[in-house]
Amino acid sequence: MPESEAYECTPRNTVNRLKQRATYDYETVHSIINSAPVVHVSFNPTSFEDDPFPTILPMLGCTGSFTPPEASETSATAVYLHGHSASRFMKLPSSPNSPHAVEGLPGVPVCVAATQMDGLVLALTPFNHSCNYRSAVVHGYAHAVTDPEEKNYALELITDSIIPSRWENSRVPPTPAEIASTGVLRVDIVSASAKIRAYGAGNDKADLADEEMRKRVWTGVVPAYIRYGEPVPADENLVGEVPGYVGGWIKEQNEVGEKYSREVTKFKAPKKT
Amino acid sequence: MPESEAYECTPRNTVNRLKQRATYDYETVHSIINSAPVVHVSFNPTSFEDDPFPTILPMLGCTGSFTPPEASETSATAVYLHGHSASRFMKLPSSPNSPHAVEGLPGVPVCVAATQMDGLVLALTPFNHSCNYRSAVVHGYAHAVTDPEEKNYALELITDSIIPSRWENSRVPPTPAEIASTGVLRVDIVSASAKIRAYGAGNDKADLADEEMRKRVWTGVVPAYIRYGEPVPADENLVGEVPGYVGGWIKEQNEVGEKYSREVTKFKAPKKT
């Protein structure tokens, strides 16, 4: 893969444990973030001296690249996040006393993690138990998005990342009050990596040689995926049937999730010694 | 609820946005952590000056309280995490140059977050879109567990948090090599909170007054839960049938998850103005 299509390996993002599960290419990292319904965002609300604990917020977010009106260039891919404009996190980029401002950094240093759990891996011994998963971790500087065009782009993007085409099928455009009370952050990516486990149980030779134990201990994988149920209309709903863009998407997500979680169990784990 | 059964509210853990969704009681916080198959753990690998980015690791973990042999007192509830003993995070508590050591803190300051996504909330306008979810965030000091009894307790606890009774039904005890290459961290909880959204779509009065729009825009909730599929035995598996403690647990988890995600959609969202 050409270097331009992957994140550079630096000490921050290089996976040290189980390197064979790691990848740095844009497509894998971005697709994991965009297929996770919830991402976890970590940041330091204050300086280490004031409070040494980083914090984590579960948020809705996705990747995107904005092309300003009349511009020929589209920006690099970033992670867009949103929240109430009065929340602590949304106000942090413009806070003059926050650690990043004091240190003259270009934005709030954050980490965005997205994880899909694809199955429980039951090996013969607890030591070899694991999960099948797809995990992406991104580090970058978060900025408040103030440009109205970019903010609108991000809100449409995030809404459609919940269910494709939802934006145009809902009551849009947002009112000025709605726009004002929604904060959008753009995380400009500095480094990123993905880690994937997608195979059956890995057992040690010594355990496989113990046939008596193997007749007693079940080993294999329990596939897992996010299942979307039958949509439940609100009492106030006036649309007779569930629209195709909702129903069709649910059907597709369930089929893809079920199939992926089952099929990866058939791949062989790397040989153990 | 008596104060002793809830985490104290401090500036760190007090939920400021949508306070009505917040709770601090032990049982809620702990049950969310223990029912999430994966938790996200955030920490600062170095000082802010060396690298300002916190990082996040997806991990397996759960809450527990250890009673040392011959002791009458059980420790306070902590979060137990495990990983390879050679990993950066597992080595951090005993690193003399890490920020917590330099500052004389009792352990590595970490944040543990667990989130269950229970449904996609499709309101009339994108602004009111949301998710149903159960989220717990814990802050605490991470310590390496070196006592063999406590380490064994934690490994059994974590294994059984994947599937109950798995420990006693697998090849145990672990070998000395397995024990040596597994690191266990205990996070002594300093503050914690939980946030839950468990109801139908919330729509604004102005939108509900627009009947023409409401005939066009579907509103309601798409329930979601983790679905566990039919277990796939490894080629090396010699056990004829899926054991009851696995099959029964899968059936129960799927029923509970499906039912919860559907039933909460029937509760009314708090009134909007």
Coordinates of C-alpha atoms in Angstrom, one line a residue:
Chain A
M1 CA 0.0 0.0 0.0
P2 CA 1.4 3.5 -0.9
E3 CA 2.6 5.4 2.1
S4 CA 0.1 8.2 1.4
E5 CA -2.8 5.9 2.1
A6 CA -1.7 5.0 5.6
Y7 CA -1.0 6.7 8.9
E8 CA 2.7 7.0 9.6
C9 CA 4.0 4.8 12.4
T10 CA 5.3 6.8 15.3
P11 CA 6.0 5.8 19.0
R12 CA 2.5 7.0 19.9
N13 CA 0.5 4.9 17.5
T14 CA 2.7 1.9 16.9
V15 CA 1.1 -1.3 18.2
N16 CA 3.6 -3.2 20.3
R17 CA 1.6 -6.2 21.5
L18 CA 0.4 -8.7 18.9
K19 CA 1.7 -6.6 16.0
Q20 CA 0.1 -9.0 13.4
R21 CA -3.3 -7.6 14.4
A22 CA -2.3 -4.0 13.6
T23 CA -2.9 -1.9 10.6
Y24 CA -2.5 1.8 9.8
D25 CA -4.3 2.2 6.5
Y26 CA -6.8 5.0 6.2
E27 CA -9.7 2.9 5.0
T28 CA -9.6 0.4 7.8
V29 CA -9.2 3.1 10.5
H30 CA -12.0 5.2 9.1
S31 CA -14.4 2.4 8.4
I32 CA -14.1 1.1 12.0
I33 CA -14.9 4.6 13.4
N34 CA -17.8 5.0 11.0
S35 CA -19.4 1.6 11.6
A36 CA -19.3 2.0 15.5
P37 CA -22.5 3.6 16.7
V38 CA -20.7 5.1 19.7
V39 CA -17.1 6.3 19.9
H40 CA -15.2 7.0 23.2
V41 CA -13.4 10.3 23.4
S42 CA -10.7 10.9 26.0
F43 CA -9.1 14.3 27.0
N44 CA -7.6 16.0 30.0
P45 CA -10.1 18.5 31.4
T46 CA -7.4 20.4 33.4
S47 CA -3.7 20.4 34.0
F48 CA -2.2 17.2 35.5
E49 CA -1.4 19.3 38.6
D50 CA -5.0 20.4 39.1
D51 CA -6.5 17.0 38.5
P52 CA -4.4 14.1 37.1
F53 CA -7.4 12.1 35.7
P54 CA -8.1 12.0 32.0
T55 CA -11.8 11.5 31.3
I56 CA -13.8 9.7 28.7
L57 CA -17.1 10.7 27.0
P58 CA -19.2 8.3 24.9
M59 CA -20.2 10.3 21.8
L60 CA -21.6 10.1 18.3
G61 CA -19.1 10.9 15.7
C62 CA -17.7 10.0 12.3
T63 CA -14.9 10.8 9.8
G64 CA -15.3 13.5 7.1
S65 CA -13.5 15.8 4.8
F66 CA -14.9 19.3 4.2
T67 CA -14.6 21.3 1.0
P68 CA -15.3 25.0 1.7
P69 CA -17.6 26.7 -0.8
E70 CA -15.6 28.0 -3.8
A71 CA -12.6 26.1 -2.7
S72 CA -10.9 23.5 -4.9
E73 CA -9.3 21.6 -2.1
T74 CA -11.0 19.2 0.3
S75 CA -9.5 19.1 3.8
A76 CA -7.8 16.1 5.2
T77 CA -10.0 13.5 6.8
A78 CA -10.9 14.4 10.4
V79 CA -13.2 13.1 13.1
Y80 CA -16.3 15.2 13.7
L81 CA -18.0 15.1 17.1
H82 CA -20.9 17.0 18.4
G83 CA -22.5 17.9 21.7
H84 CA -24.3 20.7 23.6
S85 CA -22.5 23.9 23.0
A86 CA -22.6 24.6 26.8
S87 CA -20.9 21.3 27.7
R88 CA -17.4 21.4 29.3
F89 CA -15.8 19.5 26.4
M90 CA -17.3 21.7 23.7
K91 CA -16.1 24.9 25.5
L92 CA -12.6 23.5 26.1
P93 CA -11.0 24.4 22.8
S94 CA -11.7 28.1 23.3
S95 CA -10.8 28.2 27.0
P96 CA -7.8 30.4 27.6
N97 CA -6.8 28.5 30.8
S98 CA -6.9 25.0 29.4
P99 CA -3.6 23.1 29.3
H100 CA -3.4 23.2 25.4
A101 CA -3.7 27.0 25.4
V102 CA -1.1 27.5 28.1
E103 CA 1.3 25.3 26.2
G104 CA 0.5 26.9 22.8
L105 CA -0.8 23.7 21.2
P106 CA -3.0 23.9 18.1
G107 CA -6.0 22.4 19.8
V108 CA -7.2 20.1 22.6
P109 CA -5.2 16.8 22.5
V110 CA -7.8 14.1 22.4
C111 CA -8.0 10.4 21.7
V112 CA -11.0 8.8 19.9
A113 CA -11.5 5.1 20.2
A114 CA -14.1 3.0 18.3
T115 CA -14.5 -0.7 19.1
Q116 CA -16.7 -3.4 17.6
M117 CA -16.9 -6.6 19.6
D118 CA -17.4 -9.5 17.1
G119 CA -17.3 -12.6 19.3
L120 CA -16.2 -14.2 22.5
V121 CA -13.2 -16.6 22.0
L122 CA -13.4 -19.5 24.4
A123 CA -10.0 -21.3 24.3
L124 CA -9.2 -24.4 26.4
T125 CA -7.3 -22.3 29.0
P126 CA -8.4 -18.9 30.4
F127 CA -5.1 -17.5 29.3
N128 CA -6.0 -17.9 25.6
H129 CA -9.5 -16.5 26.0
S130 CA -10.0 -13.4 23.9
C131 CA -12.5 -11.5 21.8
N132 CA -12.8 -11.0 18.1
Y133 CA -12.9 -7.3 17.6
R134 CA -12.2 -4.3 15.3
S135 CA -10.7 -1.4 17.1
A136 CA -9.5 2.0 15.9
V137 CA -7.6 4.6 18.0
V138 CA -7.0 8.1 16.7
H139 CA -5.0 10.9 18.3
G140 CA -5.6 14.5 17.2
Y141 CA -6.2 18.1 18.1
A142 CA -9.8 19.1 18.6
H143 CA -11.0 22.5 17.4
A144 CA -14.4 24.1 17.6
V145 CA -16.1 24.4 14.2
T146 CA -17.4 27.9 13.8
D147 CA -17.7 28.3 10.1
P148 CA -21.5 27.9 9.4
E149 CA -20.9 25.9 6.2
E150 CA -18.6 23.4 7.8
K151 CA -20.9 23.1 10.9
N152 CA -23.8 22.3 8.6
Y153 CA -21.7 19.8 6.7
A154 CA -20.7 18.1 10.0
L155 CA -24.2 18.0 11.4
E156 CA -25.6 16.4 8.2
L157 CA -22.6 13.9 8.3
I158 CA -23.2 12.9 11.9
T159 CA -26.9 12.5 11.5
D160 CA -26.4 10.4 8.4
S161 CA -23.9 8.3 10.2
I162 CA -26.7 7.2 12.5
I163 CA -28.9 6.1 9.6
P164 CA -28.0 7.0 6.0
S165 CA -30.3 9.6 4.4
R166 CA -31.8 10.5 7.7
W167 CA -30.9 14.2 7.4
E168 CA -32.9 14.8 4.2
N169 CA -35.8 12.7 5.6
S170 CA -36.1 14.7 8.8
R171 CA -37.2 18.3 9.6
V172 CA -34.4 20.3 8.2
P173 CA -32.8 22.9 8.1
P174 CA -32.2 23.2 11.8
T175 CA -33.5 26.4 13.4
P176 CA -30.9 29.1 14.4
A177 CA -31.5 28.2 18.0
E178 CA -30.8 24.5 17.3
I179 CA -27.6 25.5 15.5
A180 CA -26.5 27.8 18.3
S181 CA -27.0 25.2 21.0
T182 CA -25.1 22.5 19.1
G183 CA -21.4 22.4 19.4
V184 CA -19.3 20.7 16.7
L185 CA -15.6 19.7 17.2
R186 CA -13.3 18.7 14.4
V187 CA -10.4 16.4 15.5
D188 CA -7.5 16.9 13.1
I189 CA -5.8 13.5 13.1
V190 CA -2.1 13.4 14.1
S191 CA -1.7 9.6 14.4
A192 CA -4.0 6.6 14.2
S193 CA -4.0 2.8 14.2
A194 CA -6.4 -0.1 14.0
K195 CA -6.2 -3.5 15.6
I196 CA -8.3 -6.5 14.4
R197 CA -8.8 -10.0 15.7
A198 CA -10.8 -12.1 13.3
Y199 CA -10.3 -15.8 13.7
G200 CA -11.1 -18.9 15.8
A201 CA -9.7 -19.9 19.1
G202 CA -5.9 -20.3 19.5
N203 CA -4.9 -23.2 21.7
D204 CA -1.4 -24.2 22.9
K205 CA 0.1 -27.5 21.7
A206 CA 0.4 -28.8 25.2
D207 CA -3.3 -28.3 25.7
L208 CA -4.2 -29.9 22.4
A209 CA -2.2 -33.0 23.4
D210 CA -4.5 -33.5 26.5
E211 CA -7.4 -35.4 25.0
E212 CA -9.1 -36.1 28.3
M213 CA -9.2 -32.4 29.1
R214 CA -10.4 -31.6 25.6
K215 CA -13.4 -34.0 26.0
R216 CA -14.4 -31.9 29.0
V217 CA -13.6 -28.3 27.9
W218 CA -15.7 -26.8 25.0
T219 CA -13.6 -24.6 22.7
G220 CA -14.7 -22.3 19.9
V221 CA -16.2 -18.8 19.4
V222 CA -19.5 -17.3 20.3
P223 CA -20.2 -14.8 17.4
A224 CA -21.6 -11.4 18.5
Y225 CA -22.9 -8.4 16.7
I226 CA -25.2 -5.4 17.2
R227 CA -28.7 -6.4 16.3
Y228 CA -31.2 -3.7 15.4
G229 CA -34.8 -4.6 16.3
E230 CA -38.2 -3.8 14.8
P231 CA -38.5 0.1 14.8
V232 CA -41.0 1.3 17.5
P233 CA -42.9 4.4 16.3
A234 CA -43.5 7.2 18.7
D235 CA -47.1 7.9 19.8
E236 CA -46.8 11.1 17.8
N237 CA -45.7 9.4 14.6
L238 CA -48.0 10.0 11.6
V239 CA -46.0 8.0 9.0
G240 CA -47.9 4.8 8.3
E241 CA -45.0 2.5 7.5
V242 CA -41.4 2.3 8.5
P243 CA -39.6 4.1 5.5
G244 CA -37.4 2.0 3.2
Y245 CA -34.2 3.9 4.1
V246 CA -34.7 2.8 7.7
G247 CA -36.1 -0.7 7.3
G248 CA -33.6 -1.5 4.5
W249 CA -30.7 -0.3 6.4
I250 CA -31.7 -2.3 9.5
K251 CA -32.0 -5.5 7.4
E252 CA -28.6 -4.9 5.8
Q253 CA -26.8 -4.1 9.1
N254 CA -28.2 -7.2 10.7
E255 CA -27.2 -9.4 7.8
V256 CA -23.7 -8.0 7.5
G257 CA -23.1 -8.1 11.3
E258 CA -24.4 -11.6 11.7
K259 CA -22.4 -12.9 8.6
Y260 CA -19.2 -11.2 9.6
S261 CA -19.2 -12.4 13.2
R262 CA -19.9 -16.0 12.0
E263 CA -17.5 -16.1 9.0
V264 CA -14.4 -14.9 10.9
T265 CA -14.6 -17.8 13.3
K266 CA -13.6 -20.1 10.4
F267 CA -10.2 -18.5 10.0
K268 CA -7.3 -20.2 11.7
A269 CA -5.6 -18.5 14.7
P270 CA -1.8 -18.0 14.2
K271 CA 0.1 -21.1 15.3
K272 CA 1.0 -21.3 19.0
T273 CA 4.1 -22.9 20.3
Chain B
M1 CA -30.8 5.8 48.9
P2 CA -28.3 6.0 51.8
E3 CA -25.2 8.1 51.0
S4 CA -22.9 5.1 51.7
E5 CA -24.3 3.2 48.7
A6 CA -23.5 5.9 46.2
Y7 CA -20.4 7.7 44.9
E8 CA -19.9 11.1 46.3
C9 CA -20.6 14.0 43.8
T10 CA -17.4 16.0 43.2
P11 CA -16.6 18.4 40.4
R12 CA -14.9 15.5 38.5
N13 CA -17.8 13.1 38.3
T14 CA -20.9 15.4 38.5
V15 CA -22.9 15.3 35.4
N16 CA -23.7 18.8 34.2
R17 CA -25.6 18.2 31.0
L18 CA -29.0 16.5 31.2
K19 CA -28.7 15.9 34.9
Q20 CA -31.9 13.9 35.0
R21 CA -30.1 11.1 33.2
A22 CA -27.4 10.8 35.9
T23 CA -27.0 8.5 38.8
Y24 CA -24.2 7.8 41.2
D25 CA -25.3 4.6 43.0
Y26 CA -22.9 1.7 43.3
E27 CA -25.2 -0.9 41.9
T28 CA -26.0 1.0 38.7
V29 CA -22.4 2.0 38.0
H30 CA -21.0 -1.5 38.7
S31 CA -23.7 -3.3 36.7
I32 CA -23.1 -1.2 33.6
I33 CA -19.4 -2.0 33.8
N34 CA -20.0 -5.7 34.3
S35 CA -22.6 -6.1 31.5
A36 CA -20.4 -4.3 28.9
P37 CA -18.3 -7.0 27.1
V38 CA -15.6 -4.4 26.5
V39 CA -14.5 -1.4 28.6
H40 CA -12.5 1.6 27.4
V41 CA -9.5 2.6 29.6
S42 CA -7.9 6.0 29.3
F43 CA -4.5 7.1 30.7
N44 CA -1.6 9.5 30.0
P45 CA 1.4 7.4 29.0
T46 CA 3.8 10.2 29.6
S47 CA 3.9 13.7 31.0
F48 CA 1.9 16.4 29.1
E49 CA 5.1 18.1 28.1
D50 CA 6.5 14.9 26.5
D51 CA 3.3 14.0 24.7
P52 CA 0.0 15.8 25.4
F53 CA -2.3 13.0 24.2
P54 CA -4.1 10.7 26.5
T55 CA -4.7 7.3 25.0
I56 CA -7.5 4.7 25.1
L57 CA -7.3 0.9 25.2
P58 CA -10.3 -1.3 24.7
M59 CA -10.0 -4.0 27.4
L60 CA -11.8 -6.8 29.2
G61 CA -12.5 -5.9 32.8
C62 CA -15.1 -6.0 35.6
T63 CA -15.7 -4.9 39.2
G64 CA -14.6 -7.0 42.2
S65 CA -13.9 -6.9 46.0
F66 CA -11.0 -9.1 47.2
T67 CA -10.9 -10.7 50.6
P68 CA -7.3 -11.7 51.4
P69 CA -6.9 -15.2 53.0
E70 CA -7.4 -15.1 56.7
A71 CA -8.6 -11.5 56.5
S72 CA -12.0 -10.6 57.9
E73 CA -12.4 -7.5 55.7
T74 CA -13.3 -7.5 52.0
S75 CA -11.7 -4.6 50.1
A76 CA -13.7 -1.8 48.6
T77 CA -15.1 -2.5 45.1
A78 CA -12.5 -1.9 42.4
V79 CA -12.2 -2.4 38.6
Y80 CA -9.9 -5.3 37.6
L81 CA -8.2 -5.2 34.2
H82 CA -5.8 -7.6 32.6
G83 CA -3.3 -7.6 29.8
H84 CA 0.0 -8.9 28.7
S85 CA 2.5 -8.2 31.5
A86 CA 5.0 -6.8 28.9
S87 CA 2.5 -4.2 27.6
R88 CA 3.2 -0.5 28.2
F89 CA 0.0 0.0 30.3
M90 CA 0.7 -3.0 32.6
K91 CA 4.3 -1.8 33.2
L92 CA 3.2 1.9 33.8
P93 CA 2.3 1.6 37.6
S94 CA 5.9 0.4 38.4
S95 CA 7.6 2.8 36.1
P96 CA 9.7 5.3 38.2
N97 CA 9.6 8.0 35.5
S98 CA 5.8 8.0 34.9
P99 CA 4.0 11.2 35.8
H100 CA 2.1 9.6 38.8
A101 CA 5.4 8.5 40.3
V102 CA 7.1 11.9 39.8
E103 CA 4.1 13.6 41.4
G104 CA 3.9 11.0 44.3
L105 CA 0.4 9.8 43.4
P106 CA -0.8 6.5 44.8
G107 CA -1.2 4.9 41.3
V108 CA -1.7 5.7 37.6
P109 CA -4.7 8.0 37.2
V110 CA -7.1 6.3 34.8
C111 CA -10.6 6.6 33.5
V112 CA -12.7 3.5 32.8
A113 CA -15.8 3.9 30.6
A114 CA -18.4 1.3 29.8
T115 CA -21.2 2.0 27.3
Q116 CA -24.1 -0.1 26.1
M117 CA -26.0 1.4 23.1
D118 CA -29.7 0.4 23.5
G119 CA -31.3 2.1 20.5
L120 CA -31.2 4.8 17.9
V121 CA -33.6 7.6 18.7
L122 CA -35.0 9.2 15.5
A123 CA -36.7 12.5 16.4
L124 CA -38.5 14.7 13.9
T125 CA -35.5 17.1 13.7
P126 CA -31.8 16.0 13.7
F127 CA -31.3 18.2 16.8
N128 CA -33.4 15.9 18.9
H129 CA -31.8 12.7 17.6
S130 CA -30.1 10.6 20.3
C131 CA -29.4 7.1 21.5
N132 CA -30.8 5.1 24.3
Y133 CA -27.7 4.0 26.3
R134 CA -26.3 3.0 29.7
S135 CA -23.0 4.6 30.3
A136 CA -20.6 4.4 33.4
V137 CA -17.5 6.4 33.9
V138 CA -15.1 5.6 36.7
H139 CA -11.9 7.5 37.8
G140 CA -9.3 5.8 39.9
Y141 CA -5.7 4.9 40.6
A142 CA -4.4 1.8 38.8
H143 CA -2.0 -0.5 40.7
A144 CA -0.3 -3.7 39.6
V145 CA -1.7 -6.7 41.4
T146 CA 1.3 -8.7 42.7
D147 CA -0.2 -10.8 45.5
P148 CA -0.8 -14.3 44.0
E149 CA -4.1 -14.8 45.7
E150 CA -5.5 -11.5 44.5
K151 CA -4.2 -12.1 41.0
N152 CA -5.9 -15.5 40.9
Y153 CA -9.1 -14.0 42.2
A154 CA -9.0 -11.3 39.5
L155 CA -8.2 -13.7 36.6
E156 CA -11.1 -16.0 37.6
L157 CA -13.4 -12.9 38.0
I158 CA -12.5 -11.6 34.6
T159 CA -12.8 -15.0 32.9
D160 CA -16.3 -15.5 34.4
S161 CA -17.3 -12.0 33.4
I162 CA -17.0 -13.2 29.8
I163 CA -19.3 -16.2 30.5
P164 CA -20.3 -17.2 34.0
S165 CA -18.7 -20.4 35.2
R166 CA -16.2 -20.5 32.3
W167 CA -13.2 -20.6 34.7
E168 CA -14.1 -23.9 36.4
N169 CA -15.1 -25.4 33.0
S170 CA -11.8 -24.6 31.3
R171 CA -8.3 -25.9 31.8
V172 CA -7.3 -24.5 35.2
P173 CA -5.2 -23.7 37.1
P174 CA -3.1 -21.6 34.8
T175 CA 0.5 -22.6 34.4
P176 CA 3.2 -20.5 36.2
A177 CA 4.2 -19.2 32.7
E178 CA 0.7 -18.1 32.0
I179 CA 0.4 -16.4 35.3
A180 CA 3.8 -14.7 34.8
S181 CA 2.9 -13.3 31.4
T182 CA -0.5 -12.0 32.5
G183 CA -0.6 -8.6 34.1
V184 CA -3.5 -7.6 36.3
L185 CA -4.3 -4.0 37.3
R186 CA -6.7 -3.0 40.1
V187 CA -8.3 0.4 39.7
D188 CA -9.2 1.8 43.1
I189 CA -12.2 3.9 42.4
V190 CA -12.0 7.6 43.4
S191 CA -15.1 8.9 41.7
A192 CA -17.8 7.4 39.4
S193 CA -21.0 8.2 37.7
A194 CA -23.6 6.7 35.4
K195 CA -25.8 8.2 32.7
I196 CA -28.8 6.5 31.3
R197 CA -31.2 7.4 28.5
A198 CA -34.1 4.9 28.4
Y199 CA -37.1 6.3 26.6
G200 CA -38.8 7.2 23.4
A201 CA -38.1 10.1 21.0
G202 CA -38.4 13.6 22.5
N203 CA -39.9 16.1 20.1
D204 CA -40.4 19.9 20.4
K205 CA -43.9 21.4 20.6
A206 CA -43.3 23.5 17.5
D207 CA -42.5 20.3 15.4
L208 CA -45.4 18.4 16.8
A209 CA -47.7 21.2 15.7
D210 CA -46.6 20.7 12.0
E211 CA -48.8 17.9 10.9
E212 CA -47.8 18.1 7.2
M213 CA -44.1 17.5 8.2
R214 CA -45.1 14.8 10.6
K215 CA -46.8 12.9 7.8
R216 CA -43.5 12.9 6.0
V217 CA -40.9 12.3 8.8
W218 CA -41.0 9.0 10.7
T219 CA -40.2 9.3 14.4
G220 CA -39.5 6.6 16.9
V221 CA -36.8 4.3 18.2
V222 CA -34.8 1.5 16.5
P223 CA -34.0 -0.8 19.5
A224 CA -30.5 -2.3 19.5
Y225 CA -28.7 -4.9 21.6
I226 CA -25.7 -7.2 21.4
R227 CA -26.8 -10.5 19.8
Y228 CA -24.8 -13.6 20.5
G229 CA -25.0 -16.2 17.7
E230 CA -24.8 -19.9 17.6
P231 CA -21.5 -21.0 19.1
V232 CA -19.0 -22.2 16.4
P233 CA -16.8 -25.1 17.7
A234 CA -13.1 -25.0 16.9
D235 CA -11.8 -27.8 14.7
E236 CA -10.0 -29.2 17.7
N237 CA -13.1 -29.2 19.9
L238 CA -14.0 -32.7 21.3
V239 CA -17.0 -31.8 23.3
G240 CA -20.1 -33.1 21.5
E241 CA -22.7 -30.4 22.5
V242 CA -22.5 -26.8 23.5
P243 CA -22.5 -26.9 27.3
G244 CA -25.5 -25.6 29.2
Y245 CA -23.6 -22.8 30.9
V246 CA -22.7 -21.4 27.5
G247 CA -25.9 -22.1 25.6
G248 CA -28.2 -21.0 28.5
W249 CA -26.2 -17.8 29.0
I250 CA -26.5 -16.9 25.3
K251 CA -30.2 -17.5 25.3
E252 CA -30.7 -15.4 28.5
Q253 CA -28.4 -12.5 27.3
N254 CA -30.3 -12.3 23.9
E255 CA -33.7 -12.4 25.6
V256 CA -32.7 -9.8 28.2
G257 CA -31.0 -7.5 25.6
E258 CA -33.9 -7.7 23.1
K259 CA -36.5 -7.1 25.8
Y260 CA -34.8 -4.2 27.5
S261 CA -34.1 -2.4 24.2
R262 CA -37.7 -2.7 23.1
E263 CA -39.4 -2.0 26.5
V264 CA -37.5 1.3 27.2
T265 CA -38.9 2.8 23.9
K266 CA -42.3 2.9 25.6
F267 CA -41.3 5.3 28.3
K268 CA -42.1 9.0 27.6
A269 CA -39.3 11.4 27.0
P270 CA -39.3 14.4 29.4
K271 CA -41.5 17.2 28.1
K272 CA -39.9 19.7 25.7
T273 CA -40.8 23.3 25.6

